[in-house]
Short mmCIF file of C-alpha atoms in Angstrom, two decimals:
data_model
loop_
_atom_site.label_atom_id
_atom_site.label_comp_id
_atom_site.label_asym_id
_atom_site.label_seq_id
_atom_site.Cartn_x
_atom_site.Cartn_y
_atom_site.Cartn_z
CA GLY A 1 -36.21 40.62 -57.07
CA ALA A 2 -35.08 37.39 -58.69
CA PRO A 3 -32.11 38.03 -61.00
CA LEU A 4 -31.91 37.47 -64.75
CA PHE A 5 -28.49 37.66 -66.38
CA GLY A 6 -27.69 38.77 -69.91
CA PRO A 7 -26.79 41.42 -72.49
CA PRO A 8 -29.75 42.81 -74.49
CA GLY A 9 -30.07 42.43 -78.26
CA GLY A 10 -32.61 43.21 -81.00
CA PRO A 11 -34.70 40.00 -81.19
CA GLY A 12 -34.98 39.83 -77.40
CA LEU A 13 -35.95 43.46 -76.77
CA PRO A 14 -39.71 42.83 -76.32
CA VAL A 15 -38.89 40.71 -73.27
CA TYR A 16 -36.65 43.49 -71.96
CA ASP A 17 -39.45 46.02 -72.48
CA ALA A 18 -41.77 43.82 -70.42
CA LEU A 19 -39.26 43.74 -67.55
CA HIS A 20 -39.99 47.41 -66.82
CA GLY A 21 -43.43 46.44 -65.60
CA GLU A 22 -42.30 43.50 -63.45
CA PRO A 23 -40.77 44.58 -60.11
CA ARG A 24 -40.26 40.96 -58.97
CA LEU A 25 -37.49 40.50 -61.55
CA ARG A 26 -34.09 42.22 -61.57
CA HIS A 27 -31.89 42.29 -64.67
CA ILE A 28 -28.11 42.07 -64.22
CA LEU A 29 -26.14 43.27 -67.23
CA VAL A 30 -23.13 41.21 -68.31
CA ARG A 31 -20.70 41.81 -71.16
CA HIS A 32 -20.76 38.34 -72.75
CA GLU A 33 -23.39 35.63 -73.04
CA GLN A 34 -21.08 32.89 -71.76
CA ALA A 35 -20.54 34.98 -68.64
CA ALA A 36 -24.32 35.29 -68.26
CA VAL A 37 -24.69 31.50 -68.09
CA HIS A 38 -21.81 31.17 -65.62
CA ALA A 39 -23.36 33.90 -63.45
CA ALA A 40 -26.69 32.06 -63.51
CA GLU A 41 -24.86 28.85 -62.56
CA GLY A 42 -23.29 30.60 -59.58
CA TYR A 43 -26.67 31.92 -58.49
CA ALA A 44 -28.24 28.47 -58.82
CA ARG A 45 -25.48 26.71 -56.88
CA THR A 46 -25.43 29.22 -54.02
CA THR A 47 -29.20 29.59 -53.61
CA GLY A 48 -30.60 26.24 -54.78
CA ARG A 49 -32.91 28.14 -57.14
CA LEU A 50 -33.19 28.24 -60.92
CA GLY A 51 -30.69 30.48 -62.73
CA VAL A 52 -32.17 32.45 -65.66
CA VAL A 53 -30.39 33.88 -68.71
CA LEU A 54 -31.71 36.25 -71.41
CA VAL A 55 -29.78 36.46 -74.69
CA THR A 56 -30.36 37.54 -78.26
CA SER A 57 -30.31 35.47 -81.44
CA GLY A 58 -27.36 34.54 -83.68
CA PRO A 59 -24.08 35.22 -81.88
CA GLY A 60 -26.00 35.70 -78.62
CA ILE A 61 -27.27 32.14 -78.40
CA ALA A 62 -24.05 30.80 -79.97
CA ASN A 63 -22.00 32.34 -77.16
CA THR A 64 -24.02 30.50 -74.50
CA ILE A 65 -23.03 27.00 -75.66
CA SER A 66 -19.91 26.65 -73.45
CA GLY A 67 -21.87 27.79 -70.43
CA LEU A 68 -24.78 25.46 -71.15
CA LEU A 69 -22.34 22.57 -71.60
CA ASP A 70 -20.81 23.41 -68.22
CA ALA A 71 -24.25 23.46 -66.58
CA MET A 72 -25.12 20.16 -68.24
CA SER A 73 -21.89 18.52 -67.07
CA ASP A 74 -22.22 19.82 -63.50
CA SER A 75 -26.01 19.28 -63.17
CA ILE A 76 -26.90 22.92 -62.58
CA PRO A 77 -30.49 24.12 -63.29
CA VAL A 78 -30.43 27.03 -65.74
CA LEU A 79 -33.21 28.40 -67.97
CA CYS A 80 -31.84 30.16 -71.06
CA ILE A 81 -34.34 32.34 -72.98
CA SER A 82 -33.04 33.31 -76.40
CA GLY A 83 -34.49 35.83 -78.80
CA GLN A 84 -35.08 34.63 -82.35
CA VAL A 85 -36.03 36.22 -85.67
CA ALA A 86 -39.73 36.35 -86.53
CA THR A 87 -41.40 33.06 -87.46
CA GLY A 88 -42.04 34.25 -91.03
CA VAL A 89 -38.32 34.48 -91.83
CA ILE A 90 -37.01 31.45 -89.94
CA GLY A 91 -35.16 29.29 -92.44
CA THR A 92 -34.34 32.16 -94.84
CA GLN A 93 -30.90 33.04 -93.40
CA ALA A 94 -32.36 36.25 -92.02
CA PHE A 95 -30.09 38.71 -90.20
CA GLN A 96 -28.75 37.06 -87.03
CA GLU A 97 -30.88 33.97 -87.57
CA SER A 98 -29.36 30.80 -86.11
CA ASP A 99 -30.51 27.28 -85.40
CA ALA A 100 -30.79 27.75 -81.64
CA LEU A 101 -32.56 24.42 -81.12
CA GLY A 102 -30.00 22.47 -83.15
CA MET A 103 -27.01 24.13 -81.47
CA SER A 104 -28.34 23.73 -77.94
CA ARG A 105 -29.77 20.21 -78.24
CA PRO A 106 -26.54 18.38 -77.18
CA VAL A 107 -25.98 20.69 -74.19
CA THR A 108 -29.50 20.93 -72.70
CA LYS A 109 -31.97 18.55 -71.09
CA TRP A 110 -34.77 20.02 -73.24
CA ASN A 111 -35.34 22.88 -75.68
CA HIS A 112 -38.41 24.32 -77.36
CA GLN A 113 -39.51 27.13 -79.68
CA PRO A 114 -43.08 28.39 -79.05
CA ARG A 115 -44.84 29.49 -82.24
CA ASP A 116 -47.77 31.23 -80.55
CA ALA A 117 -47.99 33.44 -77.46
CA ALA A 118 -50.72 31.19 -76.03
CA GLN A 119 -48.11 28.40 -75.72
CA VAL A 120 -45.56 30.45 -73.78
CA ALA A 121 -46.83 30.14 -70.18
CA GLU A 122 -47.13 26.37 -70.41
CA ALA A 123 -43.73 26.12 -72.13
CA VAL A 124 -42.09 28.11 -69.33
CA GLN A 125 -43.58 25.84 -66.67
CA GLU A 126 -42.45 22.75 -68.56
CA ALA A 127 -38.94 24.21 -68.91
CA VAL A 128 -38.76 24.94 -65.17
CA ARG A 129 -40.05 21.48 -64.27
CA ILE A 130 -37.50 19.72 -66.47
CA ALA A 131 -34.59 21.90 -65.32
CA LEU A 132 -35.28 21.13 -61.65
CA SER A 133 -36.50 17.52 -61.76
CA GLY A 134 -34.32 14.42 -61.49
CA ARG A 135 -30.73 15.28 -62.26
CA PRO A 136 -30.88 19.11 -62.66
CA GLY A 137 -29.59 20.77 -65.79
CA PRO A 138 -30.02 23.52 -68.38
CA VAL A 139 -33.03 24.04 -70.66
CA LEU A 140 -33.64 26.53 -73.46
CA LEU A 141 -36.67 28.44 -74.76
CA ASP A 142 -36.12 30.04 -78.18
CA MET A 143 -38.56 32.95 -78.57
CA PRO A 144 -39.32 34.35 -82.06
CA LYS A 145 -39.71 38.11 -81.98
CA ASP A 146 -43.26 38.14 -83.35
CA VAL A 147 -44.35 35.66 -80.65
CA GLN A 148 -42.94 37.99 -78.01
CA LEU A 149 -45.03 40.85 -79.45
CA GLN A 150 -48.32 38.93 -79.67
CA ALA A 151 -51.14 39.75 -77.28
CA VAL A 152 -52.49 36.91 -75.17
CA ASP A 153 -56.23 36.43 -74.73
CA GLU A 154 -56.47 36.52 -70.94
CA SER A 155 -60.26 36.10 -70.95
CA ALA A 156 -59.84 32.38 -71.65
CA GLY A 157 -57.94 31.95 -68.37
CA PRO A 158 -54.87 29.78 -67.84
CA ALA A 159 -54.50 26.38 -69.48
CA PRO A 160 -55.87 23.51 -67.31
CA SER A 161 -52.36 22.08 -66.86
CA LEU A 162 -50.91 25.32 -65.49
CA GLN A 163 -50.32 25.46 -61.75
CA PRO A 164 -49.35 28.46 -59.60
CA LEU A 165 -45.56 28.61 -59.48
CA GLU A 166 -44.24 30.97 -56.82
CA GLN A 167 -40.78 29.52 -56.26
CA PRO A 168 -40.14 26.30 -58.17
CA GLU A 169 -38.73 23.47 -56.08
CA ARG A 170 -36.72 20.45 -57.13
CA VAL A 171 -38.79 17.33 -57.69
CA ALA A 172 -37.22 14.25 -56.09
CA PRO A 173 -37.87 10.74 -57.41
CA ALA A 174 -39.19 7.83 -55.38
CA LEU A 175 -36.94 5.93 -52.97
CA PRO A 176 -35.00 2.96 -54.37
CA ALA A 177 -36.03 -0.65 -53.87
CA ALA A 178 -36.03 -1.82 -50.25
CA HIS A 179 -33.69 -4.74 -51.00
CA ASP A 180 -31.06 -2.31 -52.37
CA LEU A 181 -31.24 -0.24 -49.19
CA ARG A 182 -30.96 -3.34 -46.98
CA ARG A 183 -27.99 -4.66 -48.95
CA ALA A 184 -26.24 -1.27 -48.75
CA ALA A 185 -26.80 -1.16 -44.97
CA GLU A 186 -25.38 -4.68 -44.57
CA LEU A 187 -22.22 -3.80 -46.51
CA ILE A 188 -21.63 -0.60 -44.53
CA ALA A 189 -22.12 -2.37 -41.19
CA SER A 190 -19.65 -5.14 -42.05
CA ALA A 191 -16.92 -3.30 -44.00
CA ARG A 192 -13.44 -3.19 -42.46
CA ARG A 193 -11.87 -0.71 -44.91
CA PRO A 194 -14.73 1.55 -46.05
CA VAL A 195 -14.49 4.93 -47.81
CA LEU A 196 -17.38 7.39 -48.15
CA TYR A 197 -17.06 9.30 -51.45
CA GLY A 198 -19.33 12.32 -52.08
CA GLY A 199 -19.89 14.57 -55.08
CA GLY A 200 -21.85 17.53 -56.40
CA GLY A 201 -25.17 15.72 -56.08
CA LEU A 202 -25.00 16.43 -52.34
CA ILE A 203 -24.76 20.17 -53.00
CA ASN A 204 -27.62 19.99 -55.51
CA SER A 205 -29.81 18.06 -53.09
CA GLY A 206 -29.35 20.71 -50.41
CA ALA A 207 -28.28 21.24 -46.81
CA ALA A 208 -30.31 18.30 -45.47
CA ALA A 209 -28.43 15.88 -47.75
CA CYS A 210 -25.06 17.28 -46.66
CA GLU A 211 -26.11 16.95 -43.01
CA ALA A 212 -27.20 13.33 -43.54
CA PHE A 213 -23.92 12.57 -45.32
CA THR A 214 -21.94 14.10 -42.44
CA ALA A 215 -24.01 12.24 -39.85
CA LEU A 216 -23.42 8.90 -41.62
CA ALA A 217 -19.67 9.51 -41.69
CA ARG A 218 -19.56 10.38 -37.99
CA GLU A 219 -21.94 7.68 -36.75
CA TRP A 220 -20.02 4.91 -38.54
CA ASP A 221 -16.55 6.54 -38.35
CA LEU A 222 -16.08 6.44 -42.13
CA PRO A 223 -13.02 7.89 -43.87
CA THR A 224 -14.56 10.50 -46.18
CA THR A 225 -13.47 12.15 -49.42
CA LEU A 226 -15.12 14.56 -51.86
CA THR A 227 -14.85 15.46 -55.52
CA LEU A 228 -14.18 19.04 -56.60
CA MET A 229 -17.92 19.59 -57.16
CA GLY A 230 -18.67 18.12 -53.74
CA LEU A 231 -16.35 20.33 -51.69
CA GLY A 232 -18.31 21.96 -48.89
CA ALA A 233 -20.68 19.03 -48.41
CA PHE A 234 -18.56 17.72 -45.51
CA PRO A 235 -16.52 19.80 -43.02
CA ALA A 236 -12.86 19.93 -44.03
CA SER A 237 -12.02 20.33 -40.31
CA ASP A 238 -13.44 16.90 -39.47
CA PRO A 239 -10.67 14.34 -38.70
CA ARG A 240 -12.45 11.83 -40.96
CA PHE A 241 -11.92 14.04 -44.02
CA LEU A 242 -9.17 12.74 -46.29
CA GLY A 243 -9.17 15.72 -48.63
CA MET A 244 -10.21 15.91 -52.26
CA LEU A 245 -10.13 12.82 -54.41
CA GLY A 246 -8.66 12.19 -57.85
CA MET A 247 -5.93 13.46 -60.13
CA HIS A 248 -5.59 16.72 -58.16
CA GLY A 249 -6.46 15.20 -54.78
CA THR A 250 -4.49 14.01 -51.78
CA LEU A 251 -2.32 10.93 -51.41
CA GLU A 252 -4.37 9.61 -48.48
CA ALA A 253 -7.70 9.98 -50.32
CA ASN A 254 -6.50 8.16 -53.41
CA LEU A 255 -4.68 5.37 -51.57
CA ALA A 256 -7.64 4.84 -49.25
CA MET A 257 -9.89 4.40 -52.30
CA HIS A 258 -7.41 2.01 -53.90
CA HIS A 259 -7.14 -0.22 -50.82
CA ALA A 260 -10.76 0.02 -49.62
CA ASP A 261 -13.00 -3.02 -49.33
CA LEU A 262 -16.15 -0.86 -49.68
CA VAL A 263 -16.69 2.41 -51.60
CA ILE A 264 -19.93 4.29 -50.90
CA CYS A 265 -20.40 6.76 -53.76
CA VAL A 266 -23.00 9.46 -53.05
CA GLY A 267 -23.98 12.02 -55.70
CA ALA A 268 -20.90 11.50 -57.87
CA ARG A 269 -20.43 9.73 -61.20
CA PHE A 270 -16.98 8.04 -61.19
CA ASP A 271 -15.52 10.72 -63.44
CA ASP A 272 -12.28 9.85 -65.26
CA ARG A 273 -10.44 12.50 -63.18
CA ILE A 274 -11.30 10.26 -60.21
CA THR A 275 -10.91 6.77 -61.58
CA GLY A 276 -7.77 6.98 -63.73
CA ARG A 277 -7.22 3.58 -65.33
CA LEU A 278 -10.53 1.77 -64.90
CA PRO A 279 -9.05 -1.77 -64.60
CA ASP A 280 -6.99 -0.58 -61.61
CA PHE A 281 -9.71 1.49 -59.88
CA CYS A 282 -10.63 0.22 -56.39
CA PRO A 283 -9.71 -3.36 -57.30
CA HIS A 284 -10.57 -4.84 -53.88
CA ALA A 285 -13.79 -2.92 -53.16
CA ARG A 286 -17.45 -3.60 -53.37
CA LYS A 287 -19.29 -0.49 -54.52
CA ILE A 288 -22.53 1.25 -53.59
CA HIS A 289 -23.61 4.02 -55.97
CA ILE A 290 -26.33 6.46 -54.87
CA ASP A 291 -27.33 8.74 -57.77
CA ILE A 292 -30.51 10.54 -58.76
CA HIS A 293 -30.05 9.60 -62.41
CA PRO A 294 -30.29 5.82 -62.96
CA GLY A 295 -28.43 6.21 -66.26
CA ASN A 296 -25.27 7.19 -64.36
CA ILE A 297 -25.22 3.93 -62.39
CA ASN A 298 -23.09 1.16 -63.94
CA LYS A 299 -22.25 3.53 -66.81
CA VAL A 300 -18.54 3.84 -66.02
CA VAL A 301 -17.86 1.53 -63.07
CA PRO A 302 -19.90 -1.63 -62.37
CA VAL A 303 -21.37 -1.51 -58.86
CA ASP A 304 -22.73 -4.08 -56.43
CA VAL A 305 -25.65 -2.06 -55.05
CA PRO A 306 -27.44 0.62 -57.18
CA PRO A 307 -29.86 2.59 -54.95
CA ALA A 308 -31.07 5.26 -57.41
CA GLY A 309 -32.72 8.32 -55.91
CA ASP A 310 -32.20 11.75 -54.38
CA CYS A 311 -29.13 11.35 -52.19
CA GLY A 312 -30.66 13.22 -49.24
CA GLN A 313 -33.69 10.94 -49.11
CA VAL A 314 -31.67 7.77 -49.74
CA LEU A 315 -29.16 8.64 -47.00
CA GLY A 316 -32.02 9.29 -44.56
CA ALA A 317 -33.57 5.91 -45.32
CA LEU A 318 -30.18 4.20 -45.12
CA ARG A 319 -29.40 5.68 -41.71
CA GLY A 320 -32.79 4.49 -40.48
CA LEU A 321 -31.97 0.92 -41.53
CA LEU A 322 -28.46 1.02 -40.05
CA GLY A 323 -29.74 1.98 -36.62
CA THR A 324 -27.25 2.09 -33.73
CA PRO A 325 -23.65 1.95 -34.98
CA ASP A 326 -22.07 -1.46 -34.43
CA ALA A 327 -19.19 -1.60 -36.90
CA PRO A 328 -16.19 -3.96 -36.77
CA ASP A 329 -12.93 -2.63 -35.33
CA ARG A 330 -11.33 -0.39 -37.97
CA GLN A 331 -8.31 0.82 -36.01
CA ASP A 332 -5.88 -0.94 -38.34
CA TRP A 333 -7.51 0.88 -41.27
CA TRP A 334 -7.23 4.26 -39.56
CA ASP A 335 -3.58 3.52 -38.62
CA ARG A 336 -2.82 2.80 -42.25
CA ILE A 337 -4.52 6.03 -43.36
CA GLY A 338 -2.55 7.87 -40.67
CA ARG A 339 0.75 6.71 -42.21
CA TRP A 340 -0.32 8.06 -45.60
CA ARG A 341 -1.38 11.33 -43.99
CA ALA A 342 1.97 11.63 -42.24
CA GLN A 343 3.65 12.04 -45.63
CA ASP A 344 1.96 15.48 -45.79
CA CYS A 345 1.52 15.36 -49.56
CA LEU A 346 0.44 19.01 -49.85
CA ALA A 347 3.47 20.39 -47.99
CA TRP A 348 5.95 22.61 -49.81
CA ARG A 349 9.18 24.39 -48.93
CA PRO A 350 9.72 28.04 -49.88
CA ASP A 351 12.63 28.47 -52.29
CA ASN A 352 13.63 32.01 -53.19
CA ARG A 353 15.81 30.77 -56.04
CA HIS A 354 12.84 29.87 -58.18
CA ILE A 355 9.53 31.45 -59.14
#
């Protein structure tokens, strides 16, 4: 069955009791609520599905905050369901009462506290939709104990807005404007010192996006680098791969970015671990930024072409416009990269005199 991660606690026990009658769900016991969120993140990243966490009130929900912040920063879809004291004592400093909505608001895409059992099914569907749509991220449902214990009038049937939800899928936005795609294709076809720079958005988008990214790099012979969150989206064995980018990356990746005349950013957000000093970042390059969240574009680094959308779909449309590869001769660029590679920046010599 689908896994749910968490340690049980008093205000969440009605949900745990209900799990006994639901064979499609499998509970995995953890020893700390932060670990439950990280486990759900791992499940979400490796399967492409929603990670689910069950925790109790008070210290239970408080312990999830670091994990939810991590999921928010790394765009990982997680649904956290927290137990809460009964509605009649909320606001009275009841035992293990905490402001779950206030604490989680800065680290979630959306949070909600149903006050009636009839609202729960629709709230769960809304939580799942928000977690998986656009730029993925964590959401929270705070469940008062008396709401968990209420009976639902099934004779009325489901709410009109409820739809069958077997396995929720990510909802991709529309393609970007055609003129942005054409301009991006023109820049790629004419660049003499391009670098393709991918991030975690490729992993979130799925295998098809990673395959389109790899195909673009190979068809147009593009030097390619990845962020930490993007590792795995492009084969490290490919000769076009420059290694990881940024503060902890390789010499050749960072120097190629610095001297590039075109940077094609796909599913990354120009994090400060990548850019360093912004006035000195890629000073000679035009920039294309493909991101599912329009708010990320031009937020840190001004770009020339802003095709917002799911990176898998945008890359597919871009490859269609590019057609048969006909790029300018880039041998001088590859020779220059080869000299940086020859310095073997990750090499080390064993020395038994030191630890």
